[in-house]
């Protein structure tokens, strides 16, 4: 078979003849092809080291939340409450894709990397907005990706690591976008797919599998950075005889028990432990899988060296509300009664704010309280944090139950942020949402939906708003301020900055907003081309601070918007879709 070079040369010759030109003389000296011009920003690309990931420069945004602790905090302080009103767009870049865009702009010394739905990674000159390279991975015809999104890429050395939706891990050359290696992570035909960004830690690259709505057995796996060889794989539903297996029924349900991993974990370099949020069980009704069902609806602490689960905390055993624990807790030390705790803080989908303590293994309960209307938990055990559930608000097979918050949760996947200056966390919350579930018998079939529930979205009667941005003091455990959105849900990930600001999108008016981090006053907003779900990031070039965000509505935000419009016809119209990166700076 002739090479592609020969083929394209023949095509070029035919084109010359068709245009009336003489074909080249085969005996004549051949001119060398023009050299590939590498832009200076790529020629000067600085490799990402383990030390840089642990201690990133203030002006770079090297991972999805910038630091391993998950704070979503930039120390940059040029943009302040006094001058934020002067923010203006400096460039906009269309991704060419619709569907939901959920990846933060990752920036390393002037090179920006973003990922999009439909298996695309783009490198952009962060100062000019010019395209540097574009990678597309063709998706197999038979592939099915239920949530076709990407929540970002990871950087290490001279590589960009990306998880394709059909459960394939890809390493790209950061300067060219060329594939270095690929590794199949799971069988997409059985319902496995990936929506999260890889995590680089402890000399490994880690990913987790989604697909709990299809009866998968969730897992987290680690791979060699240079070759893509699998190093370990830890399942989130234990097999018989493994720790936690006693919390599952006898039989084979563990094989289809769910436990998806939706969002990248956070990491503690001191203990080499990574903290991952684990989704709910399969099928959705807990009476179909009696027991606590570890490690569903939990945070687990994984030893990065071995993959061993060293500790866990389960937020609500035997989940029957589709309250996946989508997010990992942030790592922040906090005060209680003049004592400092090495903390984990999780704003959970179940509507509760959880203050936990991390150790070299075990995760301890400290405090939990609702941050939105929640009518399922009657009380928490003061020692263990285990909730006492009101059975009237727990659905089962053939049994309907109403509950709040809805299956989308008080907060879904968009991450919170923490400011070490204010000592507050900032939460994108949805208040006054509820649901009814009715369970139904269902049989497992590979690659088919395995939920066994009829669902209906409802709202609290006479609710005066739904979306909120909340601020909570980590040291008092009390809410400090709230900003309400009367006619919009909130699906915007949060960014806190050293300039005393909090940035977030998430609303159906397509705007990015800036709040005073201390008191919650709305200081600035700007409409983009679509709604914003992705986390904003901030970076520095030539001494100038920029705010970058990926605009692109869709997915679960679109679904919630449609349900609001069903309840309030005409009041919640469709939000324009289409991905674009927006970059702002002071004028």
XYZ file of N, CA and C in Angstrom, residues 204-464:
783
model
N 2.338 9.243 39.025
C 1.372 8.459 38.262
C 0.308 9.373 37.670
N -0.425 8.869 36.700
C -1.604 9.558 36.187
C -2.813 8.678 36.502
N -3.821 9.277 37.137
C -4.988 8.528 37.600
C -6.261 9.029 36.928
N -7.193 8.120 36.701
C -8.518 8.452 36.199
C -9.530 7.549 36.887
N -10.804 7.967 36.819
C -11.906 7.150 37.323
C -12.964 7.003 36.257
N -13.826 5.995 36.423
C -14.824 5.669 35.409
C -16.214 6.114 35.829
N -16.949 6.700 34.863
C -18.357 7.019 35.041
C -19.210 5.909 34.428
N -20.525 6.002 34.646
C -21.441 5.037 34.048
C -22.313 4.302 35.034
N -22.464 4.839 36.252
C -23.265 4.152 37.255
C -24.705 3.943 36.847
N -25.223 4.786 35.946
C -26.595 4.608 35.483
C -26.739 3.422 34.542
N -25.606 2.770 34.217
C -25.621 1.586 33.348
C -25.167 0.323 34.070
N -25.075 0.378 35.401
C -24.729 -0.819 36.143
C -23.275 -1.212 36.041
N -22.388 -0.225 35.959
C -20.960 -0.543 35.961
C -20.496 -0.856 37.383
N -19.267 -1.284 37.513
C -18.583 -1.376 38.807
C -17.474 -0.336 38.773
N -17.675 0.745 39.521
C -16.764 1.877 39.446
C -15.354 1.546 39.912
N -14.407 2.360 39.472
C -13.018 2.141 39.859
C -12.202 3.406 39.633
N -11.025 3.414 40.248
C -9.980 4.400 39.990
C -8.735 3.605 39.599
N -8.040 4.044 38.564
C -6.864 3.320 38.080
C -5.716 4.292 37.870
N -4.492 3.784 38.059
C -3.277 4.584 37.893
C -2.431 3.997 36.771
N -1.748 4.893 36.045
C -0.980 4.500 34.864
C 0.397 5.145 34.890
N 1.329 4.472 34.212
C 2.681 5.003 34.068
C 2.667 6.232 33.157
N 3.357 7.276 33.563
C 3.338 8.530 32.824
C 4.019 8.425 31.463
N 5.011 7.557 31.341
C 5.779 7.472 30.103
C 5.206 6.479 29.100
N 4.585 5.406 29.591
C 4.147 4.351 28.685
C 2.644 4.139 28.642
N 1.919 4.599 29.672
C 0.488 4.320 29.752
C 0.167 2.959 30.330
N 1.161 2.224 30.818
C 0.930 0.914 31.407
C 0.166 1.057 32.715
N -0.857 0.199 32.909
C -1.625 0.247 34.152
C -0.775 -0.239 35.315
N -0.816 0.525 36.432
C -0.027 0.213 37.619
C -0.879 -0.385 38.726
N -2.056 0.093 38.902
C -3.013 -0.506 39.830
C -4.430 -0.079 39.476
N -5.396 -0.824 39.965
C -6.818 -0.529 39.750
C -7.560 -0.851 41.035
N -8.299 0.138 41.545
C -9.040 -0.033 42.794
C -10.527 0.154 42.518
N -11.296 -0.871 42.807
C -12.737 -0.804 42.570
C -13.433 -0.140 43.751
N -14.462 0.629 43.442
C -15.209 1.351 44.468
C -16.346 0.518 45.049
N -16.623 -0.641 44.473
C -17.544 -1.620 45.037
C -16.732 -2.885 45.301
N -16.577 -3.295 46.565
C -15.699 -4.425 46.876
C -16.283 -5.764 46.442
N -15.395 -6.648 46.037
C -15.778 -8.025 45.723
C -15.921 -8.819 47.025
N -16.599 -9.950 46.976
C -16.743 -10.774 48.189
C -15.395 -11.062 48.835
N -15.342 -10.860 50.154
C -14.122 -11.084 50.915
C -13.273 -9.857 51.097
N -13.498 -8.810 50.289
C -12.748 -7.569 50.432
C -13.403 -6.694 51.488
N -12.627 -5.799 52.115
C -13.217 -4.899 53.116
C -14.396 -4.122 52.531
N -15.501 -4.135 53.255
C -16.712 -3.461 52.798
C -17.679 -4.363 52.071
N -17.257 -5.563 51.691
C -18.159 -6.447 50.940
C -19.348 -6.883 51.776
N -19.185 -6.867 53.109
C -20.292 -7.253 53.984
C -21.451 -6.260 53.941
N -21.239 -5.094 53.334
C -22.301 -4.087 53.236
C -23.140 -4.256 51.976
N -22.881 -5.334 51.230
C -23.635 -5.638 50.016
C -24.378 -6.956 50.182
N -25.485 -7.145 49.441
C -26.178 -8.433 49.516
C -25.293 -9.556 48.997
N -25.549 -10.785 49.468
C -24.840 -11.935 48.928
C -25.305 -12.174 47.497
N -24.387 -12.613 46.665
C -24.701 -12.812 45.256
C -23.754 -12.018 44.386
N -24.233 -11.613 43.223
C -23.383 -10.951 42.236
C -23.680 -9.468 42.046
N -24.446 -8.854 42.967
C -24.800 -7.450 42.760
C -23.604 -6.520 42.796
N -22.535 -6.922 43.449
C -21.338 -6.085 43.491
C -20.772 -5.848 42.099
N -21.048 -6.748 41.175
C -20.518 -6.608 39.827
C -21.186 -5.468 39.054
N -22.382 -5.068 39.467
C -23.139 -4.002 38.789
C -23.561 -2.929 39.784
N -22.764 -2.748 40.836
C -23.182 -1.934 41.972
C -23.027 -0.441 41.839
N -22.493 0.043 40.719
C -22.357 1.488 40.539
C -21.059 2.008 41.113
N -21.159 3.109 41.875
C -19.944 3.709 42.435
C -19.112 4.459 41.409
N -19.790 5.229 40.547
C -19.079 6.013 39.526
C -18.141 7.031 40.149
N -17.178 7.454 39.350
C -16.274 8.544 39.726
C -16.440 9.626 38.668
N -16.961 10.774 39.064
C -17.353 11.816 38.117
C -16.375 12.984 38.051
N -15.673 13.250 39.141
C -14.844 14.453 39.242
C -13.470 14.066 39.779
N -12.441 14.720 39.286
C -11.053 14.444 39.665
C -10.840 14.627 41.161
N -10.078 13.722 41.746
C -9.796 13.806 43.173
C -8.828 14.912 43.525
N -8.775 15.237 44.813
C -7.757 16.129 45.368
C -6.694 15.273 46.064
N -5.570 15.900 46.437
C -4.388 15.119 46.822
C -3.637 15.791 47.951
N -3.139 14.974 48.883
C -2.303 15.440 49.989
C -0.892 14.902 49.795
N 0.073 15.734 49.333
C 1.438 15.240 49.116
C 2.105 14.736 50.384
N 1.710 15.250 51.564
C 2.356 14.837 52.812
C 2.105 13.365 53.121
N 0.910 12.883 52.825
C 0.552 11.500 53.125
C 0.487 10.622 51.879
N 0.612 11.237 50.708
C 0.477 10.538 49.425
C -0.903 9.889 49.292
N -1.914 10.563 49.829
C -3.288 10.088 49.727
C -4.065 10.988 48.774
N -4.867 10.379 47.912
C -5.766 11.105 47.025
C -7.194 10.864 47.497
N -7.988 11.928 47.497
C -9.374 11.865 47.988
C -10.328 11.991 46.808
N -11.156 10.976 46.645
C -12.079 10.907 45.509
C -13.514 10.797 46.009
N -14.427 11.484 45.328
C -15.849 11.336 45.601
C -16.419 10.189 44.780
N -17.272 9.369 45.404
C -17.803 8.163 44.764
C -19.324 8.280 44.635
N -19.825 7.887 43.478
C -21.247 8.027 43.159
C -22.127 7.000 43.849
N -23.395 6.971 43.412
C -24.392 6.152 44.098
C -24.401 4.723 43.568
N -25.282 3.935 44.148
C -25.352 2.526 43.804
C -26.263 2.246 42.625
N -26.151 1.037 42.111
C -27.001 0.600 41.021
C -27.715 -0.698 41.384
N -29.059 -0.763 41.099
C -29.881 0.333 40.586
C -30.142 1.386 41.666
N -30.945 2.402 41.327
C -31.067 3.563 42.200
C -31.786 3.277 43.518
N -32.717 2.357 43.533
C -33.493 2.113 44.741
C -32.717 1.227 45.708
N -32.540 1.735 46.929
C -31.740 1.018 47.913
C -32.317 -0.307 48.337
N -33.645 -0.470 48.238
C -34.214 -1.753 48.653
C -33.877 -2.875 47.678
N -33.313 -2.530 46.521
C -32.867 -3.547 45.571
C -31.454 -4.033 45.894
N -30.782 -3.386 46.840
C -29.417 -3.758 47.238
C -29.269 -3.493 48.742
N -29.948 -4.266 49.599
C -29.944 -4.011 51.047
C -28.531 -3.906 51.609
N -28.357 -2.966 52.531
C -27.060 -2.749 53.161
C -26.574 -1.331 52.963
N -25.425 -1.011 53.560
C -24.858 0.333 53.428
C -24.270 0.581 52.046
N -23.813 -0.474 51.375
C -23.298 -0.373 50.004
C -22.036 0.484 49.891
N -21.017 0.139 50.679
C -19.726 0.806 50.506
C -19.144 0.454 49.131
N -18.417 1.426 48.481
C -18.096 2.760 48.979
C -18.921 3.812 48.248
N -20.173 3.475 47.910
C -21.026 4.430 47.220
C -21.340 5.604 48.143
N -21.648 6.757 47.529
C -22.001 7.978 48.257
C -20.968 8.295 49.339
N -19.707 8.167 49.001
C -18.626 8.306 49.977
C -17.492 9.155 49.412
N -16.607 9.568 50.323
C -15.259 9.983 49.971
C -14.329 8.862 50.399
N -13.402 8.483 49.509
C -12.399 7.486 49.865
C -11.013 8.110 49.782
N -10.129 7.638 50.666
C -8.723 8.053 50.672
C -7.899 6.905 50.111
N -7.233 7.137 48.976
C -6.474 6.102 48.296
C -4.982 6.381 48.411
N -4.232 5.356 48.806
C -2.770 5.431 48.808
C -2.311 5.414 47.348
N -1.723 6.513 46.900
C -1.353 6.631 45.493
C -0.265 5.624 45.120
N 0.561 5.235 46.064
C 1.632 4.289 45.764
C 1.089 2.902 45.432
N 0.032 2.471 46.139
C -0.439 1.093 46.013
C -1.862 0.953 45.494
N -2.661 2.026 45.584
C -4.064 1.940 45.232
C -4.944 1.448 46.366
N -4.374 1.161 47.525
C -5.154 0.665 48.656
C -6.039 1.763 49.233
N -7.300 1.416 49.563
C -8.196 2.346 50.248
C -7.801 2.397 51.715
N -7.316 3.555 52.162
C -6.832 3.711 53.531
C -7.903 4.258 54.473
N -8.938 4.870 53.921
C -9.991 5.428 54.760
C -11.180 5.822 53.910
N -12.316 6.049 54.583
C -13.513 6.474 53.857
C -14.460 7.177 54.807
N -15.366 7.945 54.230
C -16.508 8.477 54.966
C -17.718 8.385 54.054
N -18.761 7.692 54.528
C -19.986 7.544 53.737
C -21.014 8.559 54.227
N -21.490 9.385 53.292
C -22.382 10.485 53.662
C -23.802 9.997 53.937
N -24.283 9.057 53.163
C -25.606 8.484 53.417
C -25.631 7.050 52.889
N -25.655 6.088 53.777
C -25.686 4.686 53.359
C -26.951 4.359 52.570
N -26.832 3.349 51.692
C -27.963 2.823 50.932
C -28.695 3.934 50.176
N -27.932 4.712 49.406
C -28.509 5.849 48.671
C -29.710 5.425 47.834
N -30.790 6.222 47.938
C -32.004 5.982 47.156
C -32.526 7.271 46.537
N -31.647 8.279 46.395
C -32.052 9.597 45.928
C -31.235 10.074 44.725
N -30.348 9.242 44.213
C -29.397 9.620 43.158
C -28.528 10.785 43.610
N -28.143 10.767 44.870
C -27.227 11.778 45.383
C -25.793 11.256 45.278
N -25.296 11.124 44.054
C -23.883 10.789 43.883
C -23.031 11.763 44.688
N -21.976 11.256 45.316
C -21.022 12.201 45.893
C -20.033 12.573 44.795
N -20.470 13.506 43.960
C -19.724 13.809 42.742
C -18.389 14.496 43.002
N -18.297 15.291 44.055
C -17.112 16.136 44.248
C -16.201 15.568 45.328
N -14.897 15.766 45.181
C -13.994 15.440 46.288
C -14.007 16.574 47.300
N -13.718 16.299 48.571
C -13.611 17.391 49.542
C -12.348 18.202 49.290
N -12.388 19.486 49.658
C -11.172 20.284 49.614
C -10.372 20.031 50.886
N -9.066 20.227 50.791
C -8.172 20.033 51.932
C -7.852 21.403 52.513
N -8.388 21.682 53.687
C -8.116 22.962 54.343
C -8.189 22.751 55.849
N -7.202 23.261 56.570
C -7.207 23.168 58.022
C -8.115 24.252 58.584
N -8.914 23.896 59.587
C -9.880 24.842 60.146
C -9.914 24.713 61.669
N -10.529 25.723 62.298
C -10.595 25.806 63.752
C -11.970 25.364 64.262
N -11.988 24.698 65.394
C -13.200 24.439 66.158
C -12.825 24.437 67.632
N -13.425 25.364 68.386
C -13.205 25.425 69.839
C -11.715 25.465 70.176
N -11.005 26.371 69.481
C -9.589 26.637 69.706
C -8.693 25.442 69.340
N -9.243 24.502 68.599
C -8.438 23.376 68.127
C -8.373 23.436 66.610
N -7.193 23.121 66.064
C -7.022 23.093 64.613
C -7.154 21.668 64.106
N -8.012 21.492 63.111
C -8.203 20.197 62.486
C -7.575 20.201 61.093
N -6.872 19.126 60.762
C -6.438 18.926 59.382
C -7.684 18.487 58.624
N -8.248 19.421 57.895
C -9.619 19.239 57.466
C -9.841 18.743 56.062
N -11.013 18.168 55.883
C -11.650 17.914 54.599
C -13.019 18.560 54.677
N -13.366 19.360 53.673
C -14.667 20.026 53.661
C -15.374 19.667 52.369
N -16.579 19.118 52.505
C -17.341 18.691 51.340
C -18.729 19.308 51.378
N -19.077 19.988 50.295
C -20.443 20.495 50.115
C -21.140 19.478 49.227
N -21.927 18.626 49.848
C -22.374 17.400 49.193
C -23.673 17.600 48.427
N -23.888 16.693 47.507
C -25.106 16.709 46.710
C -26.345 16.455 47.573
N -26.171 15.796 48.721
C -27.314 15.492 49.591
C -27.837 16.704 50.349
N -27.239 17.884 50.115
C -27.734 19.105 50.752
C -27.086 19.419 52.076
N -26.064 18.652 52.476
C -25.372 18.883 53.736
C -23.942 19.341 53.481
N -23.483 20.212 54.378
C -22.096 20.668 54.414
C -21.380 19.859 55.483
N -20.310 19.155 55.067
C -19.621 18.216 55.943
C -18.219 18.719 56.260
N -17.929 18.829 57.566
C -16.587 19.137 58.050
C -15.989 17.850 58.606
N -14.894 17.404 57.990
C -14.267 16.142 58.337
C -12.807 16.388 58.716
N -12.159 15.344 59.224
C -10.737 15.421 59.573
C -9.990 14.343 58.808
N -8.887 14.734 58.190
C -8.057 13.772 57.483
C -6.867 13.373 58.349
N -6.428 12.144 58.188
C -5.270 11.633 58.911
C -4.363 10.962 57.888
N -3.534 10.023 58.335
C -2.750 9.249 57.383
C -3.550 8.058 56.849
N -4.844 8.063 57.111
C -5.714 7.001 56.615
C -7.175 7.292 56.927
N -7.586 7.056 58.141
C -8.976 7.195 58.541
C -9.497 8.618 58.333
N -10.766 8.742 57.937
C -11.452 10.040 57.819
C -12.450 10.133 58.965
N -12.341 11.183 59.771
C -13.193 11.328 60.954
C -14.253 12.409 60.731
N -15.428 12.175 61.273
C -16.526 13.146 61.235
C -16.330 14.192 62.327
N -16.514 15.463 61.966
C -16.456 16.555 62.941
C -17.826 17.244 63.050
N -18.406 17.642 61.898
C -19.667 18.401 61.954
C -20.370 18.293 60.608
N -21.699 18.322 60.624
C -22.481 18.358 59.401
C -23.741 19.157 59.606
N -24.133 19.908 58.577
C -25.340 20.736 58.689
C -25.889 21.001 57.294
N -27.213 21.184 57.182
C -27.786 21.461 55.858
C -27.437 22.869 55.390
N -27.172 23.011 54.092
C -26.949 24.335 53.514
C -28.083 24.728 52.570
N -28.993 23.791 52.262
C -30.243 24.063 51.545
C -31.338 23.272 52.241
N -32.584 23.483 51.815
C -33.702 22.733 52.394
C -33.471 21.241 52.177
N -33.519 20.469 53.278
C -33.287 19.035 53.239
C -34.254 18.375 54.213
N -35.082 17.467 53.707
C -36.092 16.849 54.571
C -35.922 15.339 54.731
N -34.769 14.818 54.352
C -34.534 13.372 54.432
C -33.845 12.987 55.734
N -32.821 13.732 56.129
C -32.088 13.406 57.356
C -32.812 14.016 58.556
N -33.144 13.193 59.525
C -33.798 13.681 60.741
C -32.755 14.188 61.737
N -31.600 13.549 61.762
C -30.497 13.954 62.637
C -29.250 13.226 62.186
N -28.089 13.710 62.639
C -26.822 13.035 62.421
C -26.313 12.495 63.747
N -25.735 11.306 63.724
C -25.094 10.785 64.918
C -23.912 11.702 65.258
N -23.850 12.241 66.474
C -22.812 13.237 66.786
C -21.397 12.665 66.780
N -21.257 11.355 66.884
C -19.934 10.751 66.884
C -19.500 10.312 65.486
N -20.413 9.706 64.746
C -20.049 9.110 63.453
C -20.516 9.923 62.254
N -21.517 10.793 62.436
C -22.085 11.546 61.328
C -23.095 10.764 60.523
N -23.385 9.533 60.896
C -24.346 8.725 60.151
C -25.738 9.336 60.285
N -26.423 9.579 59.162
C -27.742 10.205 59.257
C -28.835 9.199 59.616
N -29.795 9.681 60.386
C -31.037 8.936 60.600
C -32.034 9.413 59.549
N -32.495 8.511 58.704
C -33.310 8.848 57.551
C -34.789 8.738 57.882
N -35.555 9.725 57.435
C -37.015 9.679 57.537
C -37.533 8.734 56.453
N -38.095 7.581 56.816
C -38.502 6.605 55.789
C -39.593 7.116 54.861
N -40.349 8.118 55.282
C -41.410 8.645 54.416
C -40.841 9.408 53.227
N -39.554 9.773 53.296
C -38.907 10.499 52.201
C -37.881 9.636 51.475
N -38.031 8.317 51.606
C -37.137 7.380 50.920
C -37.973 6.461 50.045
N -37.797 6.573 48.729
C -38.570 5.758 47.795
C -38.062 4.318 47.793
N -38.882 3.435 47.256
C -38.507 2.042 47.109
C -39.248 1.432 45.932
N -39.059 0.150 45.728
C -39.710 -0.529 44.619
C -41.220 -0.521 44.820
N -41.913 0.145 43.903
C -43.364 0.287 44.012
C -43.812 1.311 45.027
N -42.876 2.044 45.619
C -43.194 3.044 46.640
C -42.722 4.418 46.176
N -43.617 5.397 46.190
C -43.253 6.761 45.825
C -42.897 7.557 47.067
N -41.933 8.447 46.919
C -41.561 9.345 48.009
C -41.116 10.677 47.430
N -41.471 11.752 48.142
C -41.032 13.102 47.785
C -39.882 13.487 48.711
N -38.929 14.237 48.179
C -37.783 14.608 48.997
C -37.151 15.878 48.451
N -36.362 16.551 49.296
C -35.613 17.746 48.938
C -34.201 17.621 49.526
N -33.156 18.079 48.804
C -33.176 18.636 47.451
C -33.376 17.547 46.398
N -33.534 17.960 45.156
C -33.796 17.023 44.070
C -32.577 16.150 43.799
N -32.702 15.260 42.827
C -31.564 14.400 42.465
C -30.380 15.198 41.956
N -30.598 16.444 41.512
C -29.458 17.278 41.112
C -28.707 17.821 42.324
N -29.310 17.714 43.493
C -28.613 18.050 44.721
C -28.649 19.518 45.083
N -28.228 19.800 46.317
C -28.055 21.185 46.723
C -26.922 21.839 45.963
N -25.922 21.054 45.622
C -24.842 21.442 44.708
C -24.496 20.215 43.898
N -24.268 20.403 42.622
C -23.885 19.282 41.781
C -22.365 19.270 41.625
N -21.859 18.919 40.438
C -20.412 18.753 40.266
C -19.603 20.044 40.309
N -20.155 21.253 39.930
C -19.288 22.437 39.894
C -18.623 22.693 41.246
N -17.315 22.839 41.277
C -16.589 22.902 42.545
C -16.737 24.226 43.273
N -16.598 24.140 44.592
C -16.534 25.312 45.444
C -15.138 25.919 45.330
N -14.934 27.073 45.972
C -13.599 27.675 46.095
C -13.390 28.085 47.541
N -12.113 28.210 47.918
C -11.746 28.653 49.264
C -10.731 29.782 49.156
N -10.943 30.822 49.966
C -9.989 31.927 50.028
C -9.260 31.892 51.362
N -7.934 31.784 51.363
C -7.196 31.837 52.633
C -7.191 33.229 53.246
N -7.604 34.231 52.480
C -7.660 35.599 53.000
C -8.924 35.784 53.843
N -10.069 35.400 53.308
C -11.334 35.562 54.046
C -11.634 34.374 54.945
N -10.965 33.247 54.714
C -11.228 31.994 55.418
C -12.663 31.523 55.166
N -13.146 31.758 53.957
C -14.484 31.330 53.577
C -14.420 30.392 52.387
N -15.421 29.491 52.321
C -15.670 28.727 51.110
C -16.848 29.368 50.378
N -16.850 29.222 49.055
C -17.870 29.835 48.200
C -18.559 28.722 47.412
N -19.883 28.681 47.528
C -20.668 27.518 47.117
C -21.690 27.897 46.055
N -21.712 27.204 44.904
C -22.807 27.381 43.943
C -23.950 26.430 44.297
N -25.012 26.959 44.886
C -26.086 26.130 45.450
C -27.393 26.331 44.696
N -28.242 25.302 44.743
C -29.612 25.396 44.240
C -30.574 25.086 45.377
N -31.340 26.091 45.742
C -32.268 26.019 46.863
C -33.699 25.810 46.346
N -34.526 25.227 47.203
C -35.970 25.089 46.929
C -36.283 24.121 45.793
N -35.389 23.173 45.521
C -35.676 22.150 44.520
C -35.952 20.819 45.205
N -36.895 20.062 44.662
C -37.300 18.787 45.241
C -37.602 17.797 44.118
N -38.033 16.604 44.487
C -38.328 15.581 43.490
C -39.217 14.517 44.095
N -39.828 13.720 43.243
C -40.480 12.487 43.660
C -39.860 11.336 42.884
N -39.626 10.249 43.570
C -39.110 9.013 42.977
C -40.122 7.900 43.220
N -40.251 7.036 42.240
C -40.985 5.789 42.413
C -40.125 4.667 41.864
N -39.809 3.685 42.705
C -38.956 2.598 42.289
C -39.696 1.557 41.477
N -38.960 0.905 40.578
C -39.534 -0.155 39.751
C -38.498 -1.256 39.586
N -38.981 -2.485 39.489
C -38.078 -3.614 39.283
C -37.375 -3.470 37.935
N -36.107 -3.867 37.900
C -35.342 -3.761 36.666
C -34.282 -4.858 36.647
N -33.989 -5.381 35.476
C -32.956 -6.389 35.302
C -31.755 -5.763 34.607
N -30.573 -6.251 34.955
C -29.351 -5.719 34.365
C -29.128 -6.290 32.975
N -28.753 -5.406 32.037
C -28.321 -5.800 30.711
C -27.141 -4.923 30.344
N -25.995 -5.500 29.967
C -24.788 -4.691 29.723
C -25.032 -3.552 28.740
N -24.619 -2.355 29.145
C -24.740 -1.190 28.275
C -26.106 -0.546 28.263
N -27.076 -1.088 29.010
C -28.425 -0.528 29.065
C -28.629 0.198 30.395
N -29.561 1.156 30.390
C -29.826 1.905 31.623
C -30.261 0.959 32.732
N -29.762 1.244 33.936
C -29.989 0.362 35.072
C -30.297 1.225 36.296
N -31.398 1.986 36.199
C -31.769 2.892 37.285
C -32.966 2.376 38.076
N -34.012 1.911 37.406
C -35.172 1.384 38.112
C -35.910 2.437 38.906
N -36.092 3.628 38.315
C -36.782 4.699 39.024
C -37.520 5.591 38.041
N -38.729 5.969 38.411
C -39.470 7.007 37.702
C -39.311 8.295 38.501
N -38.903 9.377 37.829
C -38.528 10.592 38.541
C -39.363 11.775 38.067
N -39.562 12.725 38.976
C -40.288 13.945 38.642
C -39.706 15.094 39.454
N -39.341 16.164 38.768
C -38.743 17.333 39.409
C -39.837 18.264 39.909
N -39.706 18.762 41.129
C -40.677 19.687 41.715
C -39.915 20.810 42.423
N -40.667 21.801 42.876
C -40.060 22.898 43.623
C -40.873 23.148 44.883
N -40.262 23.823 45.838
C -40.951 24.207 47.067
C -42.044 25.217 46.715
N -43.284 25.014 47.170
C -44.350 25.983 46.868
C -43.969 27.395 47.297
N -44.300 28.367 46.436
C -44.072 29.787 46.715
C -42.585 30.137 46.872
N -41.710 29.329 46.312
C -40.276 29.652 46.357
C -40.025 30.964 45.622
N -39.208 31.848 46.210
C -38.948 33.148 45.595
C -37.631 33.188 44.827
